GROMACS .gro file of C-alpha atoms in nm:
model
   82
    1ALA     CA    1  -3.643   0.550   4.403
    2THR     CA    2  -3.573   0.370   4.074
    3ALA     CA    3  -3.239   0.235   4.199
    4VAL     CA    4  -3.406   0.111   4.518
    5ALA     CA    5  -3.683  -0.060   4.320
    6TRP     CA    6  -3.426  -0.221   4.090
    7ALA     CA    7  -3.221  -0.344   4.388
    8ALA     CA    8  -3.533  -0.489   4.553
    9ALA     CA    9  -3.630  -0.668   4.231
   10ALA     CA   10  -3.278  -0.805   4.189
   11TYR     CA   11  -3.274  -0.928   4.549
   12THR     CA   12  -3.614  -1.097   4.506
   13ALA     CA   13  -3.492  -1.268   4.188
   14LEU     CA   14  -3.175  -1.385   4.364
   15CYS     CA   15  -3.375  -1.526   4.657
   16PHE     CA   16  -3.605  -1.711   4.417
   17ARG     CA   17  -3.308  -1.857   4.232
   18ARG     CA   18  -3.145  -1.967   4.557
   19ARG     CA   19  -3.466  -2.141   4.668
   20SER     CA   20  -3.483  -2.335   4.344
   21MET     CA   21  -3.114  -2.431   4.350
   22ALA     CA   22  -2.921  -2.583   4.641
   23ARG     CA   23  -2.665  -2.351   4.797
   24ILE     CA   24  -2.359  -2.567   4.841
   25VAL     CA   25  -2.090  -2.422   5.068
   26THR     CA   26  -1.750  -2.523   5.203
   27ALA     CA   27  -1.657  -2.630   5.555
   28LYS     CA   28  -1.491  -2.290   5.601
   29GLU     CA   29  -1.815  -2.108   5.517
   30VAL     CA   30  -2.018  -2.329   5.753
   31ALA     CA   31  -1.757  -2.275   6.025
   32GLU     CA   32  -1.780  -1.898   5.986
   33PHE     CA   33  -2.161  -1.912   5.988
   34LEU     CA   34  -2.180  -2.132   6.299
   35ARG     CA   35  -1.877  -1.967   6.465
   36LEU     CA   36  -1.695  -2.296   6.499
   37THR     CA   37  -1.354  -2.405   6.377
   38GLU     CA   38  -1.329  -2.571   6.038
   39THR     CA   39  -1.190  -2.881   6.212
   40THR     CA   40  -1.498  -2.902   6.437
   41VAL     CA   41  -1.731  -2.871   6.138
   42CYS     CA   42  -1.549  -3.155   5.959
   43LYS     CA   43  -1.559  -3.374   6.272
   44LEU     CA   44  -1.933  -3.310   6.316
   45ALA     CA   45  -1.992  -3.398   5.950
   46ALA     CA   46  -1.781  -3.714   5.974
   47SER     CA   47  -1.979  -3.828   6.281
   48GLY     CA   48  -2.313  -3.756   6.110
   49ASP     CA   49  -2.407  -3.478   6.352
   50LEU     CA   50  -2.394  -3.222   6.073
   51PRO     CA   51  -2.534  -3.301   5.726
   52GLY     CA   52  -2.264  -3.289   5.461
   53PHE     CA   53  -2.090  -3.484   5.189
   54LYS     CA   54  -1.739  -3.521   5.058
   55ILE     CA   55  -1.608  -3.433   4.716
   56GLY     CA   56  -1.265  -3.590   4.708
   57LYS     CA   57  -1.108  -3.491   5.038
   58SER     CA   58  -1.319  -3.177   5.086
   59TRP     CA   59  -1.645  -3.150   5.277
   60ARG     CA   60  -1.940  -2.967   5.122
   61PHE     CA   61  -2.268  -2.868   5.280
   62ASP     CA   62  -2.616  -2.771   5.160
   63MET     CA   63  -2.715  -2.460   5.357
   64ASP     CA   64  -3.083  -2.560   5.344
   65GLU     CA   65  -2.994  -2.883   5.525
   66ILE     CA   66  -2.780  -2.692   5.777
   67MET     CA   67  -3.067  -2.450   5.847
   68GLU     CA   68  -3.313  -2.738   5.883
   69ARG     CA   69  -3.083  -2.906   6.137
   70ILE     CA   70  -3.061  -2.578   6.332
   71ASN     CA   71  -3.439  -2.533   6.327
   72ARG     CA   72  -3.494  -2.893   6.438
   73ALA     CA   73  -3.253  -2.843   6.730
   74LYS     CA   74  -3.437  -2.524   6.830
   75ARG     CA   75  -3.772  -2.705   6.829
   76GLN     CA   76  -3.628  -2.983   7.047
   77VAL     CA   77  -3.497  -2.730   7.299
   78LYS     CA   78  -3.837  -2.556   7.312
   79ARG     CA   79  -4.008  -2.891   7.381
   80GLN     CA   80  -3.763  -2.970   7.661
   81VAL     CA   81  -3.814  -2.630   7.824
   82ALA     CA   82  -4.194  -2.638   7.800
   0.00000   0.00000   0.00000
């Protein structure tokens, strides 16, 4: 039980830290998460359809912004269906 309690506390601390600090990920990680190709993710970012920014030639994404975009799209679909 002690190991389980320690793991739960560690997970809670990690979640708190992630909430207070942006989680910046690569185009490859976003592609895996959304089940798209990396090329598609970069094209969506370049067109402004996916929130992201470039560091040099590489795209980076804030997962909070990605999740907000997903949630916004879900709300729009629900409104259209209702």
